[in-house]
PDB file of C-alpha atoms in Angstrom:
ATOM      1  CA  MET A  11     108.864  83.114  95.375  1.00 43.00           C
ATOM      2  CA  THR A  12     107.461  86.618  95.469  1.00 46.00           C
ATOM      3  CA  PRO A  13     105.935  87.562  92.113  1.00 47.00           C
ATOM      4  CA  ASP A  14     107.046  90.752  90.380  1.00 49.00           C
ATOM      5  CA  SER A  15     104.147  91.061  87.943  1.00 47.00           C
ATOM      6  CA  PRO A  16     100.421  90.293  87.929  1.00 43.00           C
ATOM      7  CA  GLU A  17     101.046  87.486  85.469  1.00 43.00           C
ATOM      8  CA  GLU A  18     103.583  85.870  87.821  1.00 44.00           C
ATOM      9  CA  ALA A  19     101.232  86.359  90.775  1.00 41.00           C
ATOM     10  CA  TRP A  20      98.388  84.601  88.996  1.00 38.00           C
ATOM     11  CA  ALA A  21     100.575  81.913  87.413  1.00 40.00           C
ATOM     12  CA  SER A  22     102.316  81.170  90.708  1.00 39.00           C
ATOM     13  CA  GLY A  23      99.060  79.862  92.103  1.00 38.00           C
ATOM     14  CA  ALA A  24      99.689  81.735  95.354  1.00 36.00           C
ATOM     15  CA  LEU A  25      96.199  83.158  95.166  1.00 34.00           C
ATOM     16  CA  GLN A  26      94.645  80.792  92.674  1.00 34.00           C
ATOM     17  CA  ASN A  27      95.371  77.368  94.114  1.00 32.00           C
ATOM     18  CA  GLY A  28      96.097  77.120  97.768  1.00 32.00           C
ATOM     19  CA  LEU A  29      96.750  78.249 101.257  1.00 32.00           C
ATOM     20  CA  GLY A  30     100.025  78.030 102.982  1.00 33.00           C
ATOM     21  CA  GLY A  31     102.851  79.269 105.093  1.00 35.00           C
ATOM     22  CA  SER A  32     101.629  81.722 107.637  1.00 40.00           C
ATOM     23  CA  ARG A  33      97.920  82.414 107.860  1.00 42.00           C
ATOM     24  CA  ALA A  34      98.475  85.972 106.667  1.00 46.00           C
ATOM     25  CA  ALA A  35      95.219  86.961 105.055  1.00 50.00           C
ATOM     26  CA  GLN A  36      94.236  90.007 103.065  1.00 50.00           C
ATOM     27  CA  GLU A  37      90.834  91.614 103.032  1.00 49.00           C
ATOM     28  CA  ARG A  38      89.590  93.138  99.799  1.00 48.00           C
ATOM     29  CA  SER A  39      86.522  95.100  98.988  1.00 46.00           C
ATOM     30  CA  ALA A  40      85.709  95.309  95.309  1.00 48.00           C
ATOM     31  CA  ARG A  41      83.221  98.112  94.712  1.00 42.00           C
ATOM     32  CA  ALA A  42      80.306  98.890  92.416  1.00 39.00           C
ATOM     33  CA  GLY A  43      80.936  97.949  88.810  1.00 42.00           C
ATOM     34  CA  ALA A  44      83.353  95.250  89.865  1.00 52.00           C
ATOM     35  CA  GLY A  45      80.377  92.998  90.513  1.00 52.00           C
ATOM     36  CA  SER A  46      79.679  92.794  86.791  1.00 50.00           C
ATOM     37  CA  HIS A  47      83.162  91.373  86.217  1.00 50.00           C
ATOM     38  CA  LEU A  48      83.336  88.926  89.124  1.00 52.00           C
ATOM     39  CA  GLY A  49      82.906  85.292  88.208  1.00 48.00           C
ATOM     40  CA  ARG A  50      82.986  85.857  84.459  1.00 43.00           C
ATOM     41  CA  GLY A  51      86.686  85.353  83.902  1.00 42.00           C
ATOM     42  CA  ARG A  52      87.191  89.074  83.410  1.00 46.00           C
ATOM     43  CA  PHE A  53      88.160  89.983  86.951  1.00 49.00           C
ATOM     44  CA  PRO A  54      91.008  87.881  88.372  1.00 52.00           C
ATOM     45  CA  VAL A  55      89.602  86.647  91.659  1.00 47.00           C
ATOM     46  CA  PRO A  56      91.265  83.582  93.138  1.00 48.00           C
ATOM     47  CA  GLY A  57      89.418  80.303  93.050  1.00 40.00           C
ATOM     48  CA  ALA A  58      87.791  78.930  96.188  1.00 34.00           C
ATOM     49  CA  ALA A  59      91.153  77.494  97.265  1.00 36.00           C
ATOM     50  CA  GLY A  60      92.544  80.977  97.884  1.00 57.00           C
ATOM     51  CA  ALA A  61      89.462  82.647  99.293  1.00 58.00           C
ATOM     52  CA  VAL A  62      88.611  81.912 102.902  1.00 61.00           C
ATOM     53  CA  GLY A  63      85.749  84.354 103.176  1.00 61.00           C
ATOM     54  CA  SER A  64      83.563  86.223 100.749  1.00 64.00           C
ATOM     55  CA  ARG A  65      80.265  88.004 100.807  1.00 64.00           C
ATOM     56  CA  ALA A  66      78.348  90.459  98.739  1.00 59.00           C
ATOM     57  CA  ALA A  67      76.656  93.152 100.738  1.00 60.00           C
ATOM     58  CA  GLY A  68      73.680  95.083  99.415  1.00 65.00           C
ATOM     59  CA  GLY A  69      75.586  98.102 100.561  1.00 75.00           C
ATOM     60  CA  ALA A  70      77.969  98.892 103.366  1.00 85.00           C
ATOM     61  CA  SER A  71      76.748 101.284 106.040  1.00 90.00           C
ATOM     62  CA  GLU A  72      78.254 104.755 106.229  1.00 93.00           C
ATOM     63  CA  ASP A  73      79.515 103.961 109.729  1.00 95.00           C
ATOM     64  CA  LEU A  74      81.328 100.827 108.501  1.00 92.00           C
ATOM     65  CA  LEU A  75      82.896 102.736 105.616  1.00 91.00           C
ATOM     66  CA  LYS A  76      83.981 105.612 107.859  1.00 95.00           C
ATOM     67  CA  GLU A  77      85.618 103.137 110.219  1.00 95.00           C
ATOM     68  CA  HIS A  78      87.256 101.225 107.349  1.00 92.00           C
ATOM     69  CA  TYR A  79      88.733 104.412 105.852  1.00 91.00           C
ATOM     70  CA  ASN A  80      89.343 106.140 109.219  1.00 94.00           C
ATOM     71  CA  ASP A  81      93.014 106.720 108.360  1.00 92.00           C
ATOM     72  CA  LEU A  82      91.864 108.986 105.505  1.00 92.00           C
ATOM     73  CA  LYS A  83      89.328 111.023 107.515  1.00 96.00           C
ATOM     74  CA  ASP A  84      91.375 114.235 107.368  1.00 98.00           C
ATOM     75  CA  ARG A  85      91.949 114.052 103.607  1.00 95.00           C
ATOM     76  CA  PRO A  86      89.865 116.343 101.348  1.00 94.00           C
ATOM     77  CA  PHE A  87      88.430 113.409  99.367  1.00 91.00           C
ATOM     78  CA  PHE A  88      87.172 111.434 102.414  1.00 92.00           C
ATOM     79  CA  ALA A  89      83.498 112.506 102.224  1.00 94.00           C
ATOM     80  CA  GLY A  90      83.380 111.768  98.492  1.00 91.00           C
ATOM     81  CA  LEU A  91      85.000 108.363  98.989  1.00 89.00           C
ATOM     82  CA  VAL A  92      82.466 107.361 101.649  1.00 90.00           C
ATOM     83  CA  LYS A  93      79.587 108.648  99.489  1.00 89.00           C
ATOM     84  CA  TYR A  94      80.860 106.711  96.457  1.00 87.00           C
ATOM     85  CA  MET A  95      81.416 103.492  98.410  1.00 86.00           C
ATOM     86  CA  HIS A  96      77.938 103.845  99.924  1.00 86.00           C
ATOM     87  CA  SER A  97      76.328 104.306  96.481  1.00 85.00           C
ATOM     88  CA  GLY A  98      76.173 100.624  95.544  1.00 82.00           C
ATOM     89  CA  PRO A  99      76.963  97.053  96.506  1.00 82.00           C
ATOM     90  CA  VAL A 100      80.312  96.044  97.950  1.00 83.00           C
ATOM     91  CA  VAL A 101      81.933  92.629  97.597  1.00 81.00           C
ATOM     92  CA  ALA A 102      84.224  91.870 100.534  1.00 83.00           C
ATOM     93  CA  MET A 103      86.688  88.983 100.319  1.00 82.00           C
ATOM     94  CA  VAL A 104      89.482  87.445 102.337  1.00 83.00           C
ATOM     95  CA  TRP A 105      92.337  85.853 100.434  1.00 81.00           C
ATOM     96  CA  GLU A 106      94.872  83.657 102.159  1.00 78.00           C
ATOM     97  CA  GLY A 107      98.227  82.369 101.020  1.00 76.00           C
ATOM     98  CA  LEU A 108     101.967  82.792 101.212  1.00 75.00           C
ATOM     99  CA  ASN A 109     102.924  86.469 100.734  1.00 80.00           C
ATOM    100  CA  VAL A 110      99.295  87.208  99.888  1.00 82.00           C
ATOM    101  CA  VAL A 111      99.465  90.908 100.811  1.00 84.00           C
ATOM    102  CA  LYS A 112     102.351  91.593  98.421  1.00 85.00           C
ATOM    103  CA  THR A 113     101.019  89.244  95.741  1.00 83.00           C
ATOM    104  CA  GLY A 114      97.553  90.748  95.986  1.00 84.00           C
ATOM    105  CA  ARG A 115      98.869  94.284  95.702  1.00 86.00           C
ATOM    106  CA  VAL A 116     100.803  93.330  92.555  1.00 87.00           C
ATOM    107  CA  MET A 117      97.527  92.016  91.093  1.00 86.00           C
ATOM    108  CA  LEU A 118      95.677  95.218  92.079  1.00 88.00           C
ATOM    109  CA  GLY A 119      98.044  97.654  90.404  1.00 92.00           C
ATOM    110  CA  GLU A 120      98.880 101.187  91.504  1.00 93.00           C
ATOM    111  CA  THR A 121      96.368 103.343  93.390  1.00 90.00           C
ATOM    112  CA  ASN A 122      96.329 105.700  90.411  1.00 92.00           C
ATOM    113  CA  PRO A 123      94.982 103.609  87.519  1.00 91.00           C
ATOM    114  CA  ALA A 124      97.006 105.713  85.048  1.00 93.00           C
ATOM    115  CA  ASP A 125     100.157 104.315  86.684  1.00 95.00           C
ATOM    116  CA  SER A 126      98.897 100.710  86.686  1.00 94.00           C
ATOM    117  CA  LYS A 127     100.206  98.137  84.246  1.00 95.00           C
ATOM    118  CA  PRO A 128      97.864  96.376  81.824  1.00 94.00           C
ATOM    119  CA  GLY A 129      96.842  93.041  83.295  1.00 90.00           C
ATOM    120  CA  THR A 130      96.313  94.475  86.775  1.00 90.00           C
ATOM    121  CA  ILE A 131      92.784  94.963  88.097  1.00 88.00           C
ATOM    122  CA  ARG A 132      93.126  98.740  88.207  1.00 90.00           C
ATOM    123  CA  GLY A 133      95.025  98.851  84.919  1.00 92.00           C
ATOM    124  CA  ASP A 134      92.235  96.976  83.144  1.00 89.00           C
ATOM    125  CA  PHE A 135      89.094  98.231  84.893  1.00 86.00           C
ATOM    126  CA  CYS A 136      89.792 101.751  86.231  1.00 88.00           C
ATOM    127  CA  ILE A 137      90.256 105.230  84.833  1.00 90.00           C
ATOM    128  CA  GLN A 138      90.208 107.661  87.787  1.00 88.00           C
ATOM    129  CA  VAL A 139      91.836 107.471  91.225  1.00 86.00           C
ATOM    130  CA  GLY A 140      88.547 108.225  92.981  1.00 84.00           C
ATOM    131  CA  ARG A 141      86.934 105.259  91.240  1.00 83.00           C
ATOM    132  CA  ASN A 142      89.791 102.769  91.460  1.00 74.00           C
ATOM    133  CA  ILE A 143      87.324  99.871  91.953  1.00 80.00           C
ATOM    134  CA  ILE A 144      89.201  97.830  94.572  1.00 85.00           C
ATOM    135  CA  HIS A 145      90.848  98.140  97.961  1.00 86.00           C
ATOM    136  CA  GLY A 146      93.602  95.896  99.255  1.00 86.00           C
ATOM    137  CA  SER A 147      95.159  95.770 102.689  1.00 87.00           C
ATOM    138  CA  ASP A 148      98.686  97.145 102.788  1.00 87.00           C
ATOM    139  CA  SER A 149      99.940  94.915 105.602  1.00 87.00           C
ATOM    140  CA  VAL A 150      99.006  91.817 107.562  1.00 86.00           C
ATOM    141  CA  GLU A 151      98.155  94.072 110.519  1.00 87.00           C
ATOM    142  CA  SER A 152      95.769  96.173 108.406  1.00 89.00           C
ATOM    143  CA  ALA A 153      94.252  93.001 106.974  1.00 86.00           C
ATOM    144  CA  GLU A 154      93.552  91.590 110.430  1.00 87.00           C
ATOM    145  CA  LYS A 155      91.806  94.827 111.449  1.00 89.00           C
ATOM    146  CA  GLU A 156      89.808  95.028 108.207  1.00 88.00           C
ATOM    147  CA  ILE A 157      88.805  91.354 108.285  1.00 87.00           C
ATOM    148  CA  ALA A 158      87.468  91.815 111.831  1.00 89.00           C
ATOM    149  CA  LEU A 159      85.528  94.868 110.649  1.00 89.00           C
ATOM    150  CA  TRP A 160      83.863  93.160 107.664  1.00 87.00           C
ATOM    151  CA  PHE A 161      83.506  89.531 108.830  1.00 85.00           C
ATOM    152  CA  GLN A 162      82.382  87.542 111.842  1.00 86.00           C
ATOM    153  CA  PRO A 163      84.798  84.709 112.771  1.00 84.00           C
ATOM    154  CA  GLU A 164      82.239  82.057 111.791  1.00 83.00           C
ATOM    155  CA  GLU A 165      82.108  83.482 108.254  1.00 82.00           C
ATOM    156  CA  LEU A 166      85.732  82.493 107.634  1.00 80.00           C
ATOM    157  CA  VAL A 167      86.599  78.927 106.723  1.00 77.00           C
ATOM    158  CA  ASP A 168      89.818  77.016 107.311  1.00 72.00           C
ATOM    159  CA  TYR A 169      90.105  75.578 103.821  1.00 69.00           C
ATOM    160  CA  LYS A 170      93.070  73.585 102.600  1.00 71.00           C
ATOM    161  CA  SER A 171      93.312  72.814  98.903  1.00 70.00           C
ATOM    162  CA  CYS A 172      94.451  69.366  97.846  1.00 74.00           C
ATOM    163  CA  ALA A 173      97.009  71.219  95.696  1.00 72.00           C
ATOM    164  CA  GLN A 174      98.584  72.889  98.745  1.00 73.00           C
ATOM    165  CA  SER A 175     101.339  70.284  99.067  1.00 76.00           C
ATOM    166  CA  TRP A 176     102.219  70.785  95.393  1.00 76.00           C
ATOM    167  CA  ILE A 177     102.581  74.540  95.810  1.00 73.00           C
ATOM    168  CA  TYR A 178     104.116  75.086  99.233  1.00 72.00           C
ATOM    169  CA  GLU A 179     107.092  73.426 100.910  1.00 75.00           C
TER     170      GLU A 179
END
């Protein structure tokens, strides 16, 4: 099942309860301000069963951010994006599960928060595009590149939830 709404994504347990299918993982970096919502039931982050890597950095280096957003380097907002991302702590996470890239992007909402549905992260916590609070990989290939950029292999765990057999065939 591929969820069509954030509610279905969360209720499906694809990100909340277990790992499965292919080991397609998605890197996320939730930015300044998001930290105040994490872990308080206000920011829908999957439980430990869906997260295979997570770390809070005191701040990402400019070089790391420039490499992460390299595909945007020719856009007029690039310098402002790097400056904003460098202005505070970053929480980087890896989520794993069946269809996690698509499911995660449903949970994120549209890049422009004004176009995001209520119940999505951007719909609930963002106002302006330049401060859209969270990044999500757009493909498994992008995720693999971004995970390698933000994490060392030993920082990722191969975790299997006891609920996995209840969720995945």
